[in-house]
Amino acid sequence: MSKYFCELLISNKLILPEDREVYEYGFKEFQIIVFFTIIFLSIGFVKNYLLDALIFLFSFIVLRAYYPGIHSKSKVICCIWSNGIYYICYDIMLNSHMQKNMDICFILLPGIILLYLNFRKLKMKKSNVKKIKTGILILILIVIACVLAYKNGISIIFMNTYLALILATILHILNYWKGENGYETN
């Protein structure tokens, strides 16, 4: 399908033939992401968590777009792990009855870790603008989750924002321990 789209773009003179590889790769990646998103939302629909899954995807995708972390070697493994971790954690959160103050503490912990790792010294110079944008994004997610937890107790927006923060923190810590993305591990 990606080859077909590239041929169509080249024949309409929208892209240059020498740029074909880049566009084919982009279309292929887009198809994979759409396919895995459909799987994720389908599981959410079957489990009656469709709105919850949408909120989580929004929070997590935005966070991962600005924030690094460890990646699977295979996209299929990534899909399996992401779906498994999310739905298992979400089921646990739905069935637990945490206090509001504990919820807020649990939000602050991954948020503080993310902020610390975001502003840590890097070998490869990460632009200050990107660091600031990422820090602001993390703070916004923390504030939204805290306000919702305080006002409404456990709500779907709170739980999914919280899960996005937790998963991003775990992925980033694993990446940090591996010493990737330019982090100094000395």
PDB file of C-alpha atoms in Angstrom:
ATOM      1  CA  MET A   1       0.000   0.000   0.000  1.00  0.00           C
ATOM      2  CA  SER A   2       2.867   2.389   0.798  1.00  0.00           C
ATOM      3  CA  LYS A   3       4.359   1.749  -2.652  1.00  0.00           C
ATOM      4  CA  TYR A   4       0.999   2.549  -4.243  1.00  0.00           C
ATOM      5  CA  PHE A   5       0.749   5.875  -2.375  1.00  0.00           C
ATOM      6  CA  CYS A   6       4.315   6.766  -3.357  1.00  0.00           C
ATOM      7  CA  GLU A   7       3.613   5.983  -7.018  1.00  0.00           C
ATOM      8  CA  LEU A   8       0.509   8.146  -6.837  1.00  0.00           C
ATOM      9  CA  LEU A   9       2.437  11.053  -5.296  1.00  0.00           C
ATOM     10  CA  ILE A  10       5.268  10.735  -7.827  1.00  0.00           C
ATOM     11  CA  SER A  11       2.883  10.517 -10.791  1.00  0.00           C
ATOM     12  CA  ASN A  12       1.103  13.669  -9.579  1.00  0.00           C
ATOM     13  CA  LYS A  13       4.524  15.319  -9.133  1.00  0.00           C
ATOM     14  CA  LEU A  14       3.924  15.975  -5.446  1.00  0.00           C
ATOM     15  CA  ILE A  15       7.209  14.325  -4.421  1.00  0.00           C
ATOM     16  CA  LEU A  16      10.504  13.702  -6.163  1.00  0.00           C
ATOM     17  CA  PRO A  17      11.331  10.120  -7.241  1.00  0.00           C
ATOM     18  CA  GLU A  18      14.583  10.205  -5.233  1.00  0.00           C
ATOM     19  CA  ASP A  19      12.535  10.805  -2.050  1.00  0.00           C
ATOM     20  CA  ARG A  20      10.553   7.595  -2.573  1.00  0.00           C
ATOM     21  CA  GLU A  21      12.306   5.612   0.195  1.00  0.00           C
ATOM     22  CA  VAL A  22      11.578   8.217   2.836  1.00  0.00           C
ATOM     23  CA  TYR A  23       7.890   8.396   1.935  1.00  0.00           C
ATOM     24  CA  GLU A  24       7.526   4.608   1.674  1.00  0.00           C
ATOM     25  CA  TYR A  25       9.027   4.275   5.143  1.00  0.00           C
ATOM     26  CA  GLY A  26       6.705   6.975   6.502  1.00  0.00           C
ATOM     27  CA  PHE A  27       3.602   5.380   4.985  1.00  0.00           C
ATOM     28  CA  LYS A  28       4.640   1.949   6.262  1.00  0.00           C
ATOM     29  CA  GLU A  29       5.166   3.272   9.806  1.00  0.00           C
ATOM     30  CA  PHE A  30       1.842   5.125   9.648  1.00  0.00           C
ATOM     31  CA  GLN A  31       0.041   1.918   8.631  1.00  0.00           C
ATOM     32  CA  ILE A  32       1.616  -0.003  11.505  1.00  0.00           C
ATOM     33  CA  ILE A  33       0.685   2.680  14.035  1.00  0.00           C
ATOM     34  CA  VAL A  34      -2.902   2.840  12.752  1.00  0.00           C
ATOM     35  CA  PHE A  35      -3.163  -0.974  12.838  1.00  0.00           C
ATOM     36  CA  PHE A  36      -1.895  -1.185  16.429  1.00  0.00           C
ATOM     37  CA  THR A  37      -4.132   1.707  17.496  1.00  0.00           C
ATOM     38  CA  ILE A  38      -7.135  -0.117  16.040  1.00  0.00           C
ATOM     39  CA  ILE A  39      -6.138  -3.266  17.969  1.00  0.00           C
ATOM     40  CA  PHE A  40      -5.720  -1.239  21.184  1.00  0.00           C
ATOM     41  CA  LEU A  41      -9.099   0.484  20.778  1.00  0.00           C
ATOM     42  CA  SER A  42     -10.798  -2.785  19.762  1.00  0.00           C
ATOM     43  CA  ILE A  43      -9.659  -4.401  22.996  1.00  0.00           C
ATOM     44  CA  GLY A  44     -10.932  -1.315  24.819  1.00  0.00           C
ATOM     45  CA  PHE A  45     -14.284  -1.655  23.048  1.00  0.00           C
ATOM     46  CA  VAL A  46     -14.589  -5.358  23.914  1.00  0.00           C
ATOM     47  CA  LYS A  47     -13.660  -4.684  27.562  1.00  0.00           C
ATOM     48  CA  ASN A  48     -16.040  -1.685  27.608  1.00  0.00           C
ATOM     49  CA  TYR A  49     -13.105   0.750  28.126  1.00  0.00           C
ATOM     50  CA  LEU A  50     -13.212   2.561  24.773  1.00  0.00           C
ATOM     51  CA  LEU A  51     -13.340   6.121  26.170  1.00  0.00           C
ATOM     52  CA  ASP A  52     -10.714   5.184  28.746  1.00  0.00           C
ATOM     53  CA  ALA A  53      -8.412   3.786  26.063  1.00  0.00           C
ATOM     54  CA  LEU A  54      -8.811   6.951  23.955  1.00  0.00           C
ATOM     55  CA  ILE A  55      -7.874   9.169  26.907  1.00  0.00           C
ATOM     56  CA  PHE A  56      -4.853   6.987  27.677  1.00  0.00           C
ATOM     57  CA  LEU A  57      -3.698   6.962  24.048  1.00  0.00           C
ATOM     58  CA  PHE A  58      -3.921  10.754  23.871  1.00  0.00           C
ATOM     59  CA  SER A  59      -1.909  11.242  27.077  1.00  0.00           C
ATOM     60  CA  PHE A  60       0.656   8.555  26.302  1.00  0.00           C
ATOM     61  CA  ILE A  61       1.228   9.424  22.633  1.00  0.00           C
ATOM     62  CA  VAL A  62       1.706  13.116  23.433  1.00  0.00           C
ATOM     63  CA  LEU A  63       4.094  12.242  26.252  1.00  0.00           C
ATOM     64  CA  ARG A  64       6.094   9.751  24.167  1.00  0.00           C
ATOM     65  CA  ALA A  65       6.319  12.155  21.227  1.00  0.00           C
ATOM     66  CA  TYR A  66       8.262  14.617  23.375  1.00  0.00           C
ATOM     67  CA  TYR A  67       9.909  12.152  25.718  1.00  0.00           C
ATOM     68  CA  PRO A  68      12.406   9.346  25.055  1.00  0.00           C
ATOM     69  CA  GLY A  69      12.327   5.874  26.486  1.00  0.00           C
ATOM     70  CA  ILE A  70      13.265   2.305  25.781  1.00  0.00           C
ATOM     71  CA  HIS A  71      11.765   0.673  22.692  1.00  0.00           C
ATOM     72  CA  SER A  72      11.102  -2.957  21.778  1.00  0.00           C
ATOM     73  CA  LYS A  73      13.137  -4.572  19.029  1.00  0.00           C
ATOM     74  CA  SER A  74       9.926  -5.600  17.279  1.00  0.00           C
ATOM     75  CA  LYS A  75       6.790  -3.538  16.707  1.00  0.00           C
ATOM     76  CA  VAL A  76       4.628  -6.615  17.375  1.00  0.00           C
ATOM     77  CA  ILE A  77       6.265  -7.111  20.788  1.00  0.00           C
ATOM     78  CA  CYS A  78       5.716  -3.408  21.490  1.00  0.00           C
ATOM     79  CA  CYS A  79       2.021  -3.788  20.650  1.00  0.00           C
ATOM     80  CA  ILE A  80       1.629  -6.881  22.841  1.00  0.00           C
ATOM     81  CA  TRP A  81       3.457  -5.308  25.805  1.00  0.00           C
ATOM     82  CA  SER A  82       1.648  -1.968  25.507  1.00  0.00           C
ATOM     83  CA  ASN A  83      -1.784  -3.586  25.366  1.00  0.00           C
ATOM     84  CA  GLY A  84      -0.970  -6.076  28.097  1.00  0.00           C
ATOM     85  CA  ILE A  85       0.548  -3.572  30.499  1.00  0.00           C
ATOM     86  CA  TYR A  86      -2.208  -1.017  29.973  1.00  0.00           C
ATOM     87  CA  TYR A  87      -5.180  -3.336  30.364  1.00  0.00           C
ATOM     88  CA  ILE A  88      -3.716  -5.282  33.303  1.00  0.00           C
ATOM     89  CA  CYS A  89      -2.764  -2.070  35.158  1.00  0.00           C
ATOM     90  CA  TYR A  90      -6.102  -0.472  34.354  1.00  0.00           C
ATOM     91  CA  ASP A  91      -8.041  -3.480  35.661  1.00  0.00           C
ATOM     92  CA  ILE A  92      -6.000  -3.342  38.874  1.00  0.00           C
ATOM     93  CA  MET A  93      -6.644   0.396  39.253  1.00  0.00           C
ATOM     94  CA  LEU A  94     -10.377  -0.015  38.640  1.00  0.00           C
ATOM     95  CA  ASN A  95     -10.602  -2.691  41.313  1.00  0.00           C
ATOM     96  CA  SER A  96      -8.484  -0.888  43.924  1.00  0.00           C
ATOM     97  CA  HIS A  97      -9.902   1.725  46.241  1.00  0.00           C
ATOM     98  CA  MET A  98      -7.123   4.201  46.940  1.00  0.00           C
ATOM     99  CA  GLN A  99      -7.497   7.331  49.043  1.00  0.00           C
ATOM    100  CA  LYS A 100      -7.435  10.703  47.263  1.00  0.00           C
ATOM    101  CA  ASN A 101      -4.234  11.779  49.026  1.00  0.00           C
ATOM    102  CA  MET A 102      -2.494   8.529  48.082  1.00  0.00           C
ATOM    103  CA  ASP A 103      -3.577   9.027  44.467  1.00  0.00           C
ATOM    104  CA  ILE A 104      -1.976  12.465  44.418  1.00  0.00           C
ATOM    105  CA  CYS A 105       1.253  11.094  45.966  1.00  0.00           C
ATOM    106  CA  PHE A 106       1.396   8.355  43.341  1.00  0.00           C
ATOM    107  CA  ILE A 107       0.987  10.956  40.588  1.00  0.00           C
ATOM    108  CA  LEU A 108       3.705  13.204  41.979  1.00  0.00           C
ATOM    109  CA  LEU A 109       6.321  10.441  42.217  1.00  0.00           C
ATOM    110  CA  PRO A 110       6.522   9.525  38.487  1.00  0.00           C
ATOM    111  CA  GLY A 111       6.070  13.186  37.588  1.00  0.00           C
ATOM    112  CA  ILE A 112       9.049  14.239  39.705  1.00  0.00           C
ATOM    113  CA  ILE A 113      11.170  11.403  38.275  1.00  0.00           C
ATOM    114  CA  LEU A 114      10.258  12.433  34.719  1.00  0.00           C
ATOM    115  CA  LEU A 115      11.073  16.076  35.408  1.00  0.00           C
ATOM    116  CA  TYR A 116      14.410  15.146  37.007  1.00  0.00           C
ATOM    117  CA  LEU A 117      15.430  12.909  34.106  1.00  0.00           C
ATOM    118  CA  ASN A 118      14.233  15.498  31.593  1.00  0.00           C
ATOM    119  CA  PHE A 119      16.559  18.195  32.902  1.00  0.00           C
ATOM    120  CA  ARG A 120      19.515  15.885  33.684  1.00  0.00           C
ATOM    121  CA  LYS A 121      22.784  16.669  31.896  1.00  0.00           C
ATOM    122  CA  LEU A 122      23.043  14.978  28.496  1.00  0.00           C
ATOM    123  CA  LYS A 123      26.154  14.077  26.487  1.00  0.00           C
ATOM    124  CA  MET A 124      24.415  14.976  23.252  1.00  0.00           C
ATOM    125  CA  LYS A 125      23.077  18.484  23.620  1.00  0.00           C
ATOM    126  CA  LYS A 126      19.317  18.393  23.803  1.00  0.00           C
ATOM    127  CA  SER A 127      17.859  21.769  22.974  1.00  0.00           C
ATOM    128  CA  ASN A 128      16.716  23.789  25.955  1.00  0.00           C
ATOM    129  CA  VAL A 129      13.465  24.594  24.150  1.00  0.00           C
ATOM    130  CA  LYS A 130      12.599  20.897  23.872  1.00  0.00           C
ATOM    131  CA  LYS A 131      13.499  20.359  27.545  1.00  0.00           C
ATOM    132  CA  ILE A 132      11.229  23.220  28.559  1.00  0.00           C
ATOM    133  CA  LYS A 133       8.353  21.998  26.337  1.00  0.00           C
ATOM    134  CA  THR A 134       8.685  18.488  27.747  1.00  0.00           C
ATOM    135  CA  GLY A 135       8.819  19.791  31.311  1.00  0.00           C
ATOM    136  CA  ILE A 136       5.714  21.924  30.766  1.00  0.00           C
ATOM    137  CA  LEU A 137       3.868  18.974  29.213  1.00  0.00           C
ATOM    138  CA  ILE A 138       4.722  16.749  32.179  1.00  0.00           C
ATOM    139  CA  LEU A 139       3.652  19.441  34.652  1.00  0.00           C
ATOM    140  CA  ILE A 140       0.347  19.957  32.813  1.00  0.00           C
ATOM    141  CA  LEU A 141      -0.397  16.216  32.925  1.00  0.00           C
ATOM    142  CA  ILE A 142       0.490  16.095  36.633  1.00  0.00           C
ATOM    143  CA  VAL A 143      -1.720  19.098  37.452  1.00  0.00           C
ATOM    144  CA  ILE A 144      -4.658  17.741  35.430  1.00  0.00           C
ATOM    145  CA  ALA A 145      -4.393  14.346  37.119  1.00  0.00           C
ATOM    146  CA  CYS A 146      -4.044  15.882  40.618  1.00  0.00           C
ATOM    147  CA  VAL A 147      -7.008  18.238  40.161  1.00  0.00           C
ATOM    148  CA  LEU A 148      -9.202  15.445  38.823  1.00  0.00           C
ATOM    149  CA  ALA A 149      -8.131  13.087  41.603  1.00  0.00           C
ATOM    150  CA  TYR A 150      -8.819  15.716  44.269  1.00  0.00           C
ATOM    151  CA  LYS A 151     -12.192  16.863  42.891  1.00  0.00           C
ATOM    152  CA  ASN A 152     -13.603  13.597  41.598  1.00  0.00           C
ATOM    153  CA  GLY A 153     -11.659  10.865  43.324  1.00  0.00           C
ATOM    154  CA  ILE A 154     -10.806   8.113  40.881  1.00  0.00           C
ATOM    155  CA  SER A 155     -12.016   9.164  37.441  1.00  0.00           C
ATOM    156  CA  ILE A 156     -11.217   7.732  34.040  1.00  0.00           C
ATOM    157  CA  ILE A 157      -9.275  10.831  33.005  1.00  0.00           C
ATOM    158  CA  PHE A 158      -7.231  10.699  36.196  1.00  0.00           C
ATOM    159  CA  MET A 159      -6.470   6.997  35.879  1.00  0.00           C
ATOM    160  CA  ASN A 160      -5.445   7.186  32.249  1.00  0.00           C
ATOM    161  CA  THR A 161      -3.308  10.295  32.682  1.00  0.00           C
ATOM    162  CA  TYR A 162      -1.704   8.603  35.668  1.00  0.00           C
ATOM    163  CA  LEU A 163      -1.036   5.403  33.707  1.00  0.00           C
ATOM    164  CA  ALA A 164       0.539   7.425  30.890  1.00  0.00           C
ATOM    165  CA  LEU A 165       2.882   9.086  33.406  1.00  0.00           C
ATOM    166  CA  ILE A 166       3.757   5.748  35.027  1.00  0.00           C
ATOM    167  CA  LEU A 167       4.470   3.941  31.742  1.00  0.00           C
ATOM    168  CA  ALA A 168       6.511   6.842  30.357  1.00  0.00           C
ATOM    169  CA  THR A 169       8.506   6.912  33.600  1.00  0.00           C
ATOM    170  CA  ILE A 170       9.189   3.172  33.489  1.00  0.00           C
ATOM    171  CA  LEU A 171      10.266   3.300  29.836  1.00  0.00           C
ATOM    172  CA  HIS A 172      12.495   6.289  30.489  1.00  0.00           C
ATOM    173  CA  ILE A 173      14.129   4.744  33.569  1.00  0.00           C
ATOM    174  CA  LEU A 174      14.852   1.529  31.645  1.00  0.00           C
ATOM    175  CA  ASN A 175      16.375   3.621  28.862  1.00  0.00           C
ATOM    176  CA  TYR A 176      18.410   5.586  31.418  1.00  0.00           C
ATOM    177  CA  TRP A 177      19.750   2.370  32.974  1.00  0.00           C
ATOM    178  CA  LYS A 178      20.792   1.115  29.557  1.00  0.00           C
ATOM    179  CA  GLY A 179      22.735   4.367  29.068  1.00  0.00           C
ATOM    180  CA  GLU A 180      21.036   5.199  25.774  1.00  0.00           C
ATOM    181  CA  ASN A 181      19.943   8.501  24.216  1.00  0.00           C
ATOM    182  CA  GLY A 182      23.114  10.230  25.302  1.00  0.00           C
ATOM    183  CA  TYR A 183      22.729   9.881  29.050  1.00  0.00           C
ATOM    184  CA  GLU A 184      25.891   9.825  31.075  1.00  0.00           C
ATOM    185  CA  THR A 185      25.772   6.720  33.247  1.00  0.00           C
ATOM    186  CA  ASN A 186      28.974   7.447  35.211  1.00  0.00           C
TER     187      ASN A 186
END
